[in-house]
Short mmCIF file of C-alpha atoms and ligand atoms in Angstrom, two decimals:
data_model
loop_
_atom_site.label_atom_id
_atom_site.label_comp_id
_atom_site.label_asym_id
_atom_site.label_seq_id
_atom_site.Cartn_x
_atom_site.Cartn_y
_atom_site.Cartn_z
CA UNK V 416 -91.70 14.28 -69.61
CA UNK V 417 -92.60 18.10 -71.61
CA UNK V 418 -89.75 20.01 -71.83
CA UNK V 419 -90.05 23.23 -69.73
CA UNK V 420 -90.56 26.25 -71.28
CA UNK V 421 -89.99 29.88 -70.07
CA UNK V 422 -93.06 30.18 -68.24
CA UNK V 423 -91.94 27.68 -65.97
CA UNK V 424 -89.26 30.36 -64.44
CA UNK V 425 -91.72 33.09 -64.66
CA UNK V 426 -93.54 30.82 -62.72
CA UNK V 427 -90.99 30.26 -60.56
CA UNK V 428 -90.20 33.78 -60.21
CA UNK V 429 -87.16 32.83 -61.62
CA UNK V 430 -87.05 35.36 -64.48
CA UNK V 431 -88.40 38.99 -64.72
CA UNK V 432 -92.52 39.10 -65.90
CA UNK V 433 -95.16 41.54 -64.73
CA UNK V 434 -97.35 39.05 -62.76
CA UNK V 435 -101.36 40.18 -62.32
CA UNK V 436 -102.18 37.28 -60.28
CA UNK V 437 -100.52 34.07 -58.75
CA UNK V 438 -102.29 31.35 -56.41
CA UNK V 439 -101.78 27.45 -56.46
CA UNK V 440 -103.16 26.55 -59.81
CA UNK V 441 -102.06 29.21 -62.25
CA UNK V 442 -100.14 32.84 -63.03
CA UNK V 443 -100.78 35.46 -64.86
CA UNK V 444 -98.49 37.89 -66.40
CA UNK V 445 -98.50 41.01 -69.06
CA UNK V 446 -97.21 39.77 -72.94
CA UNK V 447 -93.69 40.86 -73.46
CA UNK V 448 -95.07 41.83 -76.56
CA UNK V 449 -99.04 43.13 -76.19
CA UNK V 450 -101.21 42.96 -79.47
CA UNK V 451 -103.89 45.10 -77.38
CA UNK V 452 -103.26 47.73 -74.02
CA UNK V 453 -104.83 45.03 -72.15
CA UNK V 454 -102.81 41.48 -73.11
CA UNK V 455 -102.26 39.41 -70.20
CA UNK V 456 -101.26 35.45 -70.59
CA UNK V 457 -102.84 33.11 -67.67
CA UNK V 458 -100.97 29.62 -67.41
CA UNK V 459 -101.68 26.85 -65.51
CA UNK V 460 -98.71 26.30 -62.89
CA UNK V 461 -98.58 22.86 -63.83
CA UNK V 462 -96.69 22.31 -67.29
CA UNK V 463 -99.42 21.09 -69.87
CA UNK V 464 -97.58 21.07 -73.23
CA UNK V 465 -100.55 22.05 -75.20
CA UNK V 466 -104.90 21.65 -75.25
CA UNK V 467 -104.33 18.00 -76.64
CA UNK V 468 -102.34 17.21 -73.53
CA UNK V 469 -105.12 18.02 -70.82
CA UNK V 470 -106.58 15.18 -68.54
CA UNK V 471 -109.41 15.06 -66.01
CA UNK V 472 -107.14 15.66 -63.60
CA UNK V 473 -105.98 19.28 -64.88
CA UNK V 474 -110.19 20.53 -65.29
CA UNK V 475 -109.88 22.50 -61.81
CA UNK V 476 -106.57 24.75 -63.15
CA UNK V 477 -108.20 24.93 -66.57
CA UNK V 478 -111.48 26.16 -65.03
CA UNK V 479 -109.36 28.70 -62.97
CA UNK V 480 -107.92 30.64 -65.98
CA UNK V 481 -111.39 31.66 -67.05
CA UNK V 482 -112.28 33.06 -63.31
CA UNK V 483 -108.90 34.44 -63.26
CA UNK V 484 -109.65 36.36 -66.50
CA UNK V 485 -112.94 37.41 -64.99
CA UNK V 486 -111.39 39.21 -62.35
CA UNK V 487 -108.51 40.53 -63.89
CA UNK V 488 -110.78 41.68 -66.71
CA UNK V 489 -113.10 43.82 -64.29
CA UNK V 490 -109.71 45.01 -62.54
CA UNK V 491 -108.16 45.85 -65.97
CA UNK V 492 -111.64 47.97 -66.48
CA UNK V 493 -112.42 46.46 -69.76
CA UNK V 494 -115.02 43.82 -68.74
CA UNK V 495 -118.32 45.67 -69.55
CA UNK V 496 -116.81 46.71 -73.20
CA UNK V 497 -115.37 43.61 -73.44
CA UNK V 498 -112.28 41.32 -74.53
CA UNK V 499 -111.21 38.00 -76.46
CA UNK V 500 -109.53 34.53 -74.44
CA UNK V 501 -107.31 32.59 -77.02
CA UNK V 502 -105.90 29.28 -76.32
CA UNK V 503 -104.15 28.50 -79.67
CA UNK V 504 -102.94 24.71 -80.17
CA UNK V 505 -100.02 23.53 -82.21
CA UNK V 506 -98.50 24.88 -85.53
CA UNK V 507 -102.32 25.74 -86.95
CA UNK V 508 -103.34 27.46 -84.29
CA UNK V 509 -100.38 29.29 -83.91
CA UNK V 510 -98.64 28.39 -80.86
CA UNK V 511 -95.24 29.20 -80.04
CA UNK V 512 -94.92 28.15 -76.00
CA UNK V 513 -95.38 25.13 -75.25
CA UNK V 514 -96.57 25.32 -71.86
CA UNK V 515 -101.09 26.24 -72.71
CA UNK V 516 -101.50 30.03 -71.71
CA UNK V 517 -105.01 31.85 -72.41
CA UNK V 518 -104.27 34.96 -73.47
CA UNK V 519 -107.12 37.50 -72.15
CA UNK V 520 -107.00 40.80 -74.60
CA UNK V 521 -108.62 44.01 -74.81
CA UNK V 522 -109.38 47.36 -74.04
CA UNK V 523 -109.95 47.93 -77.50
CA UNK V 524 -112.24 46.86 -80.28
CA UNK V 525 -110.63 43.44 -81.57
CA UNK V 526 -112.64 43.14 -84.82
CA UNK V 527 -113.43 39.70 -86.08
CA UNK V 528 -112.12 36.87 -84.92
CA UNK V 529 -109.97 35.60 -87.72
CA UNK V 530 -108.29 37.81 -90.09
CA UNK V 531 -110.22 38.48 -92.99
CA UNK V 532 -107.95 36.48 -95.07
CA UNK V 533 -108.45 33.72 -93.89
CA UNK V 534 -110.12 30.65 -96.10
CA UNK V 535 -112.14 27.76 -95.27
P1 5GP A 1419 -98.74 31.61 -78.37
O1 5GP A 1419 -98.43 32.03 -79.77
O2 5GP A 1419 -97.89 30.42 -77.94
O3 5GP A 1419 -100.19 31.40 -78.10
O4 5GP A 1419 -98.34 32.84 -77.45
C1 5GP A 1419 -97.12 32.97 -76.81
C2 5GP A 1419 -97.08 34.37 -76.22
O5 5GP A 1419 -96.06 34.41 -75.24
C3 5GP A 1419 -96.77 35.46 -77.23
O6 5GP A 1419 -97.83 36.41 -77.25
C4 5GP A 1419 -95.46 36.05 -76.74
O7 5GP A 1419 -95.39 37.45 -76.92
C5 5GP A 1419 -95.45 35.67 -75.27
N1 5GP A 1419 -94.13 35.51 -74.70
C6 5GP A 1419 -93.12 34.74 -75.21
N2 5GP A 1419 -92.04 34.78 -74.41
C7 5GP A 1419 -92.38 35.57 -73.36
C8 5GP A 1419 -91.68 35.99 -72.18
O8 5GP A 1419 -90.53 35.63 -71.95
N3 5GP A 1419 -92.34 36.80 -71.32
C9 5GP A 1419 -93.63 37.19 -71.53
N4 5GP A 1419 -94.19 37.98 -70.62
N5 5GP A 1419 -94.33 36.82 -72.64
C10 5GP A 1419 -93.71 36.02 -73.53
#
């Protein structure tokens, strides 16, 4: 059994989060700490440790976090400029909850993808 995380009580409403959106299969809520004015996380309600972890089962939650970023995109008003999902997986991709979250961010120009540091 995956060890809950803090988006479990957020969730839950247990804790404090700004939550967007919330219906049977996922939640979304603003970034405590927003790399863009538009970051909002969408999580399945359902705790999937991590993109490795996903089964047949979970394809109708996972295919609800990108409508739920469509909409909240066009109600955010950044949908026709544009915006970047992220789903990052383990230590390489950067992942620090495990509980899998898309993050949806914009309303500003991102820039390339990865930072231009970055090696092959
Ligand atoms: P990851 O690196 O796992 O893809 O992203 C985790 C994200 O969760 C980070 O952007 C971080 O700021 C956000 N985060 C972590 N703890 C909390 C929290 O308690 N509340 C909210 N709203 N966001 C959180």
């Amino acid at each position: 059994m995956a060890e809950e995380t803090i988006f479990s009580k957020i969730i839950r409403r247990e804790i404090n989060a700004d939550i967007v959106y919330q219906d049977d299969l996922v939640t979304a809520f603003r970034d405590i700490n927003p790399q863009a004015p538009t970051h909002v996380l969408i999580v399945p309600n359902k705790l999937i440790p991590t993109i490795n972890d996903v089964t047949k089962e979970d394809e109708p939650a996972l295919g609800r976090l990108i409508t739920v970023a469509a909409k909240i995109a066009a109600e955010e008003g950044i949908a026709e400029d544009g915006y970047r999902l992220i789903i990052n997986c383990n230590r390489d991709g950067g992942q620090e909850v495990y509980h899998i979250h898309m993050h949806l961010i914009g309303g500003r120009p991102l820039g390339r993808m990865l930072a231009s540091s970055s090696q092959i």
